[in-house]
Short mmCIF file of C-alpha atoms in Angstrom, two decimals:
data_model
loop_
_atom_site.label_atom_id
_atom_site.label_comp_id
_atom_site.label_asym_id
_atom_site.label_seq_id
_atom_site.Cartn_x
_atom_site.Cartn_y
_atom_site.Cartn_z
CA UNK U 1285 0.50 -60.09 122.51
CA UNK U 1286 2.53 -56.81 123.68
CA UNK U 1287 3.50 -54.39 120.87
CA UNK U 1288 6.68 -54.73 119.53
CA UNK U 1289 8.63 -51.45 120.40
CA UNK U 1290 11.71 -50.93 118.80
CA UNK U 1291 14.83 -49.15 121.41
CA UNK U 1292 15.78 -46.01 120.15
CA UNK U 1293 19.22 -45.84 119.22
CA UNK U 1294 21.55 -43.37 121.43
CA UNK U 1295 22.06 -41.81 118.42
CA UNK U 1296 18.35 -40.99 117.52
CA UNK U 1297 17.44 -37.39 117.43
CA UNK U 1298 14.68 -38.35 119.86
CA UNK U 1299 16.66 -40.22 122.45
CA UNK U 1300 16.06 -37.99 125.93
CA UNK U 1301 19.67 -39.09 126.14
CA UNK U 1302 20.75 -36.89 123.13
CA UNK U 1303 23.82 -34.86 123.94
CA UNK U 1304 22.63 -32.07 122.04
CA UNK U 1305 19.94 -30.12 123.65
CA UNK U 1306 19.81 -27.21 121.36
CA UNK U 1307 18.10 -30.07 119.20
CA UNK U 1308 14.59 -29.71 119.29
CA UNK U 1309 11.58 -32.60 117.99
CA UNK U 1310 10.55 -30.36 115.45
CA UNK U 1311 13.94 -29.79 113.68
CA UNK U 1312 14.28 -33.89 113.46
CA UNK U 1313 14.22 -35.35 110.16
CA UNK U 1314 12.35 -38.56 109.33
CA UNK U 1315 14.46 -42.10 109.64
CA UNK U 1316 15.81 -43.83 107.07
CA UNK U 1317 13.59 -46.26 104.76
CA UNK U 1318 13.06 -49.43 106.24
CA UNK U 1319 14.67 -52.75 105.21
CA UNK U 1320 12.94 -55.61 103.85
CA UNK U 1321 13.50 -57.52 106.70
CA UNK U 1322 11.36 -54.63 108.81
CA UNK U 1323 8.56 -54.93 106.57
CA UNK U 1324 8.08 -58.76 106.91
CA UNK U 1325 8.58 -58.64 110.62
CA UNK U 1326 5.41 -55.86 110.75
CA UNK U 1327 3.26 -57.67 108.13
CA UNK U 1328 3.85 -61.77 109.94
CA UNK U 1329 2.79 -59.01 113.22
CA UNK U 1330 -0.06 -57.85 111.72
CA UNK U 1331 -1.09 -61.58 110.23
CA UNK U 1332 -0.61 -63.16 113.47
CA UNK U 1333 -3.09 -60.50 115.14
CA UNK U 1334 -5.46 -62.04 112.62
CA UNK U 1335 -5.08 -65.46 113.09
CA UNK U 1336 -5.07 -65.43 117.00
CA UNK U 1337 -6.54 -62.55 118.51
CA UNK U 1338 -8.80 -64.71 120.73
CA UNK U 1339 -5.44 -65.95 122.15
CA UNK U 1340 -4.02 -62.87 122.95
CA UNK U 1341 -6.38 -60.64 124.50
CA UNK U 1342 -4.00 -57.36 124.51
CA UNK U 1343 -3.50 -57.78 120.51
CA UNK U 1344 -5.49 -55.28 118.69
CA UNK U 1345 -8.33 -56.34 116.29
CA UNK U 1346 -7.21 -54.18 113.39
CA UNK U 1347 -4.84 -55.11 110.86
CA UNK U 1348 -3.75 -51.52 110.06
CA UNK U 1349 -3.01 -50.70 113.75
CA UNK U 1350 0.44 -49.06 114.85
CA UNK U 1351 2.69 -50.61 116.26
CA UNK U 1352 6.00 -49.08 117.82
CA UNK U 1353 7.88 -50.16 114.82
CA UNK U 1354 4.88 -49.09 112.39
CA UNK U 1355 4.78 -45.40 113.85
CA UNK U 1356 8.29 -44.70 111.84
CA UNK U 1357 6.97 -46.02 108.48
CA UNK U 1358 6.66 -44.10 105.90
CA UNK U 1359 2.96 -43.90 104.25
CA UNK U 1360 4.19 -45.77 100.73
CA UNK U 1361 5.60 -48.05 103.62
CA UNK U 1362 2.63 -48.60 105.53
CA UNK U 1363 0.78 -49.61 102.55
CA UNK U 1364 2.94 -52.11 101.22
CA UNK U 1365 3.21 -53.43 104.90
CA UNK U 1366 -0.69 -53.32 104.81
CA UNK U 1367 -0.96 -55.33 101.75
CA UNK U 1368 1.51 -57.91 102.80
CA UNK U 1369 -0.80 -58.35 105.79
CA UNK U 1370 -3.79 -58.55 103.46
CA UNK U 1371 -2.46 -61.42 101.79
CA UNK U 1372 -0.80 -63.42 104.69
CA UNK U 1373 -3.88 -62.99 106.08
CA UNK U 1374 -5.68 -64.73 103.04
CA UNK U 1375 -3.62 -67.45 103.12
CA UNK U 1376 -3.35 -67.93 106.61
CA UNK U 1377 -6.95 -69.93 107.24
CA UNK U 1378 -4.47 -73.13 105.61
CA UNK U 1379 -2.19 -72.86 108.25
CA UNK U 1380 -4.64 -73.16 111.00
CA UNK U 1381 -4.40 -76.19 112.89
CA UNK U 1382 -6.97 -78.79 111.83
CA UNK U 1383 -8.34 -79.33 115.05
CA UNK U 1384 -9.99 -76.19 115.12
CA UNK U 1385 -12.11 -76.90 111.76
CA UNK U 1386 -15.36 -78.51 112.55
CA UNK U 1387 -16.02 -81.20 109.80
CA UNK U 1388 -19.31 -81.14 108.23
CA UNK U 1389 -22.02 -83.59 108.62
CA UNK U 1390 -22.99 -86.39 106.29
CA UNK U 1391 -26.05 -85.83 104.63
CA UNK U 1392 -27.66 -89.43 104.78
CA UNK U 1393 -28.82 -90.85 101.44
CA UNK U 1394 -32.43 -90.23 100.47
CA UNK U 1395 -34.71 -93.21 100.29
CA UNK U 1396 -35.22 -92.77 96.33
CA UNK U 1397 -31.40 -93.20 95.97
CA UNK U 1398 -31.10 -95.66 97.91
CA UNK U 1399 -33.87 -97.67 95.63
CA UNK U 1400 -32.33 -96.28 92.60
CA UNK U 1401 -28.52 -97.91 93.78
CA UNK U 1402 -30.28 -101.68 94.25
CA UNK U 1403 -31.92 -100.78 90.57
CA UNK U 1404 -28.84 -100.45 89.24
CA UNK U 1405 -26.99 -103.21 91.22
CA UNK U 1406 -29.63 -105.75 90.21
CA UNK U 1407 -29.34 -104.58 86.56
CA UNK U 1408 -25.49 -105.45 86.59
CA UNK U 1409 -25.20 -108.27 88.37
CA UNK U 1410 -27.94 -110.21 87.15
CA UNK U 1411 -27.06 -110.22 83.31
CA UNK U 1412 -23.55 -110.82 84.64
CA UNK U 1413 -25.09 -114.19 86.10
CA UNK U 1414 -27.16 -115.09 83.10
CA UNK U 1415 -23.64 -114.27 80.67
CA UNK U 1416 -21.51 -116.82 83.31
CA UNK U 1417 -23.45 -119.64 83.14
CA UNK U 1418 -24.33 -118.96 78.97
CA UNK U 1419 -20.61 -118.68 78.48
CA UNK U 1420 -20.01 -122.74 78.62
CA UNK U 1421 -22.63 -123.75 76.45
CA UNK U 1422 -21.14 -120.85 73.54
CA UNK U 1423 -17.72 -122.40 74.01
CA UNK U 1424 -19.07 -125.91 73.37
CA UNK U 1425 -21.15 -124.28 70.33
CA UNK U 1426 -19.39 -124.58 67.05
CA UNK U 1427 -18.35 -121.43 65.07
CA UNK U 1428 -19.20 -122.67 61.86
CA UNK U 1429 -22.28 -125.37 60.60
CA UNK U 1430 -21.65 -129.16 60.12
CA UNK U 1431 -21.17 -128.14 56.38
CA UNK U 1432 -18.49 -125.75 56.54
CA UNK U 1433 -17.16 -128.37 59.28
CA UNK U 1434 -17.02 -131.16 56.50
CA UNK U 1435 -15.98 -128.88 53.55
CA UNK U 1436 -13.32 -127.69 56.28
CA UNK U 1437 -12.32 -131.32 56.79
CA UNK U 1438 -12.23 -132.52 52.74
CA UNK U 1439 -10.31 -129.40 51.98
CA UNK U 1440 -7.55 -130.20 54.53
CA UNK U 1441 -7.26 -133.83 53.47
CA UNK U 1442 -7.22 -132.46 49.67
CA UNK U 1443 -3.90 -130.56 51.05
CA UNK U 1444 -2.48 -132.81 53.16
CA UNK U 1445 -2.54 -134.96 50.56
CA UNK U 1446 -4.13 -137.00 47.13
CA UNK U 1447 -5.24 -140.58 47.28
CA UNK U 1448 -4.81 -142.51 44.34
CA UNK U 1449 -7.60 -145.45 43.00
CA UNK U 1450 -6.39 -147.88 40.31
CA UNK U 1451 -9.57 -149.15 38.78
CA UNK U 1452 -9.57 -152.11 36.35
CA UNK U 1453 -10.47 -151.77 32.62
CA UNK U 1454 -12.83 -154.25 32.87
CA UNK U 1455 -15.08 -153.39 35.95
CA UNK U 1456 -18.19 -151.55 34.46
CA UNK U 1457 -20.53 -149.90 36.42
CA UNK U 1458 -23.46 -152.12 37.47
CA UNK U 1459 -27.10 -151.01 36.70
CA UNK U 1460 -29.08 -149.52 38.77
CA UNK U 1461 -32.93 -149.72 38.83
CA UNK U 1462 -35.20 -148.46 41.21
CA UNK U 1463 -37.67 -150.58 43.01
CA UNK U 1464 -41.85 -150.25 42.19
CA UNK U 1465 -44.56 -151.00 43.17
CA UNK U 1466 -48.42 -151.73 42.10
CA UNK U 1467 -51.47 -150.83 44.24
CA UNK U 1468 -55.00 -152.43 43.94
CA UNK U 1469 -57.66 -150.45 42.84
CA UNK U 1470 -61.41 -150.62 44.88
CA UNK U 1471 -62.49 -152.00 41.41
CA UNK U 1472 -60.12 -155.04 41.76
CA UNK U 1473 -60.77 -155.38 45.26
CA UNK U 1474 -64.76 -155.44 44.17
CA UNK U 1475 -63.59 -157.83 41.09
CA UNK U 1476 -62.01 -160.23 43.65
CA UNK U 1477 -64.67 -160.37 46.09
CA UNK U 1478 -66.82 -161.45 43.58
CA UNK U 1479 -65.00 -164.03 42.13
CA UNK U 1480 -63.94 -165.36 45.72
CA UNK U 1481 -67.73 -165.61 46.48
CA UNK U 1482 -68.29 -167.42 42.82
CA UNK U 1483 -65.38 -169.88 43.75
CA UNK U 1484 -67.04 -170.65 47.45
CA UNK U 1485 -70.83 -170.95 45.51
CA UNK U 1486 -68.84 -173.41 42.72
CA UNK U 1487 -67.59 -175.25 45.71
CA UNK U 1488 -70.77 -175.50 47.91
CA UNK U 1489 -72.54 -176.87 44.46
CA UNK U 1490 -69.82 -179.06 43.95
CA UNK U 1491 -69.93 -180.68 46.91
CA UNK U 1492 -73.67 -181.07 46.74
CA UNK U 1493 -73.68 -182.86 43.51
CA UNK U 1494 -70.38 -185.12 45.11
CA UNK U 1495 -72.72 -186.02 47.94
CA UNK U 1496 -75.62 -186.63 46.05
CA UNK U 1497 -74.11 -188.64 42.90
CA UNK U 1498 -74.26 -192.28 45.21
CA UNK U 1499 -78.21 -191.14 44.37
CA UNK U 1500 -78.01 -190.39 40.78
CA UNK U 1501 -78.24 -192.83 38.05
CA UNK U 1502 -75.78 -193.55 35.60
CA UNK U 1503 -76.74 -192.94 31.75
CA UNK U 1504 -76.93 -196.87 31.58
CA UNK U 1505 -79.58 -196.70 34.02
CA UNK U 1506 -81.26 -193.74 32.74
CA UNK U 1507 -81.43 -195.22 29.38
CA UNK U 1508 -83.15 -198.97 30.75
CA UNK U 1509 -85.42 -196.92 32.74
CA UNK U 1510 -86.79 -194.68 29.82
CA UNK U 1511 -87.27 -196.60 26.51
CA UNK U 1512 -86.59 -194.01 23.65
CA UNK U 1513 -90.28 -192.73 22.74
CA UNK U 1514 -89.33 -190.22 19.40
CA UNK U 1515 -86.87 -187.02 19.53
CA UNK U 1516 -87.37 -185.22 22.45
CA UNK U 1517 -87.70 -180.45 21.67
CA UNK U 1518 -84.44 -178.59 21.82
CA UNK U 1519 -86.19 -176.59 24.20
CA UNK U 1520 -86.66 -180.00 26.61
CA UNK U 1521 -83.45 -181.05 26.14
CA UNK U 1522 -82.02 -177.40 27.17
CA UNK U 1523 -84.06 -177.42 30.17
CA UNK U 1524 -82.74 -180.70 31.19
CA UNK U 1525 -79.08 -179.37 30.89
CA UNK U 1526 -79.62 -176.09 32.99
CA UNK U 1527 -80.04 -178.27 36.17
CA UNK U 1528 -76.50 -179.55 36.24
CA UNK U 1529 -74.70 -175.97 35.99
CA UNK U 1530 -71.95 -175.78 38.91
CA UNK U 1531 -70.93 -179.45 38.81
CA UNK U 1532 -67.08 -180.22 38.47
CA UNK U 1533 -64.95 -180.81 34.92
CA UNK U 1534 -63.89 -184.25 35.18
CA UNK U 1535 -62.07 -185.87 32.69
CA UNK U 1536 -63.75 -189.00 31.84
CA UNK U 1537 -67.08 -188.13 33.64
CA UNK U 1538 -70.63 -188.77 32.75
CA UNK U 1539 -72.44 -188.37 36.13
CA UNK U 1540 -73.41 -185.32 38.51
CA UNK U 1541 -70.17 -186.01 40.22
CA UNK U 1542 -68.68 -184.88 37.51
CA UNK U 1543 -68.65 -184.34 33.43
CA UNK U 1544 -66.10 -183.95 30.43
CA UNK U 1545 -67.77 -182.25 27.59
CA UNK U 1546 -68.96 -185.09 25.34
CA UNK U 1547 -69.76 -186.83 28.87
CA UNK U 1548 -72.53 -184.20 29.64
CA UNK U 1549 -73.98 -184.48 26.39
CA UNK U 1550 -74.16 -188.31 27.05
CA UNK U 1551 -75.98 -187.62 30.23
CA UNK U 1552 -78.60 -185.15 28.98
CA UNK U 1553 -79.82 -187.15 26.15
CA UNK U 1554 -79.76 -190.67 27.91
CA UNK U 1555 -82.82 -189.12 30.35
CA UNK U 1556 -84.54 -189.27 26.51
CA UNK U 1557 -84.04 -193.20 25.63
CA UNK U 1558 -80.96 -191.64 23.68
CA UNK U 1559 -77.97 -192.98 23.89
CA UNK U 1560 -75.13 -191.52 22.52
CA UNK U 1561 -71.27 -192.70 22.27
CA UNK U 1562 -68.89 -190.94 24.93
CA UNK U 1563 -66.85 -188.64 22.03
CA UNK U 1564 -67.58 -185.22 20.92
CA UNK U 1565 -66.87 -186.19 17.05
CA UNK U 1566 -69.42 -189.54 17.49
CA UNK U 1567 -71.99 -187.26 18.96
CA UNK U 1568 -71.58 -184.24 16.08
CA UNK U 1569 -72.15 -186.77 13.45
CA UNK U 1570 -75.28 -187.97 14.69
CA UNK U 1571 -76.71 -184.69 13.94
CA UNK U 1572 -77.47 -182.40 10.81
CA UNK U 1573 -75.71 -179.24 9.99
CA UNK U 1574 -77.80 -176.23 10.55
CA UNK U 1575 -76.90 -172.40 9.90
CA UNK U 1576 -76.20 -170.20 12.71
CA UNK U 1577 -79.84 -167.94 11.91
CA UNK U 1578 -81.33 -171.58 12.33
CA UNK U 1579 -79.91 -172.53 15.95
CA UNK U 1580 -81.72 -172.01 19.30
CA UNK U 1581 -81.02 -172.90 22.48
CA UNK U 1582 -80.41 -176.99 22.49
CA UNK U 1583 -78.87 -177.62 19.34
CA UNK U 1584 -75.57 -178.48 19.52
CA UNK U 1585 -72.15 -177.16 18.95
CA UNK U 1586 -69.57 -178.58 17.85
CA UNK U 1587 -65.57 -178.55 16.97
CA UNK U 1588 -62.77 -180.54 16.99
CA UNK U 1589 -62.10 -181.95 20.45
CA UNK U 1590 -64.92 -180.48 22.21
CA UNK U 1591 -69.21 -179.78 22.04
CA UNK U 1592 -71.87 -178.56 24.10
CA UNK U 1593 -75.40 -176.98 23.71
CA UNK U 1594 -76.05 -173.72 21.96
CA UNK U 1595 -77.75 -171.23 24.48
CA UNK U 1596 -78.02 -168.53 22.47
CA UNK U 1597 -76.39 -165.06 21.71
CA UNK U 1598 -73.61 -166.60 20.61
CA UNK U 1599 -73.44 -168.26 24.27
CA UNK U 1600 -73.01 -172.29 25.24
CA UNK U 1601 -73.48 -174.26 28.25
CA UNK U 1602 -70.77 -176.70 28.37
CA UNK U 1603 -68.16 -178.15 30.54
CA UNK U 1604 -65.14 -176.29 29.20
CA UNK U 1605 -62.06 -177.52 30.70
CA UNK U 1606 -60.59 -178.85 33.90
CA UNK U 1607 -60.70 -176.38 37.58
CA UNK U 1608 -63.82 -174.60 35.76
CA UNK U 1609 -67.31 -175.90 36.62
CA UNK U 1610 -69.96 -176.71 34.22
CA UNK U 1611 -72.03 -173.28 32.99
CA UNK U 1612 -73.13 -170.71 30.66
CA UNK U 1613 -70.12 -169.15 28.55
CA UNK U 1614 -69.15 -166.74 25.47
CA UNK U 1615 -68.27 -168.89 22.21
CA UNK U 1616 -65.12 -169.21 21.79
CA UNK U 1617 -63.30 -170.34 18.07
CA UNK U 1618 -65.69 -171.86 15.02
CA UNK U 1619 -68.29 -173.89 16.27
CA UNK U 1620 -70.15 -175.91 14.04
CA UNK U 1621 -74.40 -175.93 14.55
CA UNK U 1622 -75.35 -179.07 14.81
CA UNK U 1623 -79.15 -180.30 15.05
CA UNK U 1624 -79.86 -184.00 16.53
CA UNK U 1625 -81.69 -186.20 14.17
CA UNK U 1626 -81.24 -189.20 16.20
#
């Protein structure tokens, strides 16, 4: 860029077209103070020089260089025109064109980022899964529990409104008892078992002496076959009684097939020659009273309606009553001692 050089004015003591020539360059006093308008045209000059001196080879490279127009300043002048150039030349890198700023380049992510970003993408978005498919199942999820729910429930029909119950004077409240029950002890289990084996041994005797009584011999028999030959030993008789334990209560009977009470006693003694009438009272009074310290085994005992034969600590073998085969029992009630005298 030329220099700006401002025309001297006819008028200017050092115009070389000054009419006075008895003026001489030495005798000329300075110009007048320049305008504002002067010192903004020198300082965009100097500022321009700055931004573009690559563009304009014939500018000069200093800021504070004279120019045509600069030469008249003053000195306070020049350096107010010198800081105005200062700072238009601070500010003028933002009016540059943007084409002549080279951008910088990216700096590509390091590899450690790069892991750290997926870290923290997986950390978001997988809880974020986990919460969508969780947030159905808490909607369907009651807020409160099945109690509150029912006290909820009772307390809005209470407000919504009372039933009433008309109940009858006479209905009464019926009683309630609660149901038991009984459990069988292993003792009565063991109690049982026995007895059911007792009942199937009664049984298998009975129905040896049933099958065997077409054999026996009735008491008429007996008593043709063996003439009486004196009074037999309560201890024979006894002995002749033990062999029919087991056999059946019949009412009526006086053979192995079955007995009553005063039958058996018919039986027994008819294997003697003895024979005997078929009642419990006929038979006791064909005997002697004897104490209890005087009975053994074989005697007889008697009371009303029934008899049998002593056996002994306060024991008698007897056929007792009906369902209960002939054996060995406790005495039962006052029994009479009775000894056979024939």
């Amino acid at each position: 860029m030329a220099e700006n050089v401002t025309p001297e004015s006819p008028d200017s003591p050092n115009s070389s077209t000054n009419p006075n020539p008895s003026t001489t360059p030495e005798s000329t006093t300075p110009s007048a103070t320049p305008t504002r308008r002067s010192i903004r045209e020198a300082a965009a000059a100097a500022a321009a020089q700055a931004v573009q001196p690559a563009r304009t080879p014939a500018a000069t490279s200093s800021i504070g260089a004279k120019t045509p127009a600069a030469s008249s300043l003053t000195p306070s002048t020049r350096v107010r025109v010198k800081t105005a150039a200062v700072a238009t030349q601070a500010a003028a890198p933002s009016a540059v064109s943007p084409a002549f700023t080279k951008p910088a380049a990216k700096k590509a992510p390091s590899k450690g980022w790069r892991s750290f970003r997926s870290t923290a993408v997986m950390a978001l978005v997988v809880p974020g899964l986990f919460a969508t498919i969780a947030i159905p199942a808490y909607a369907m999820t009651p807020g409160g529990t099945d109690d509150q729910t029912a006290a909820s429930g009772v307390q809005v029909a209470k407000e919504t409104g009372a039933q009433k119950m008309t109940v009858d004077d006479e209905a009464a409240i019926a009683p309630v008892a609660r149901d038991g029950y009984t459990a069988t002890t292993s003792a009565e289990l063991a109690t049982a078992r026995a007895a059911t084996a007792v009942a199937a041994q009664r049984t298998a005797t009975t129905a040896s002496y049933v099958q065997t009584a077409s054999t026996q011999k009735t008491a008429a028999e007996l008593l043709a076959a063996a003439p009486r030959a004196g009074l037999p030993s309560q201890a024979d008789v006894f002995a002749a009684a033990l062999k029919y334990q087991g056999v059946p209560y019949v009412f009526g009977g006086a053979t192995p097939a079955g007995f009553d009470c005063s039958g058996f006693v018919l039986y027994v003694y008819a294997q003697f020659g003895i024979s005997l009438p078929h009642s419990s009272t006929a038979q006791g009074a064909r005997g002697t009273v004897i104490s209890a310290a005087e009975a053994v085994p074989g005697d007889l005992l008697v009371k009303p309606g029934h008899i049998g034969f002593y056996a002994g600590n306060g024991m008698i073998l007897h056929a007792s009553q009906p369902g209960t085969p002939l054996r060995i029992g406790p005495m039962y009630g006052n029994y009479t001692y009775v000894r056979f005298t024939g």
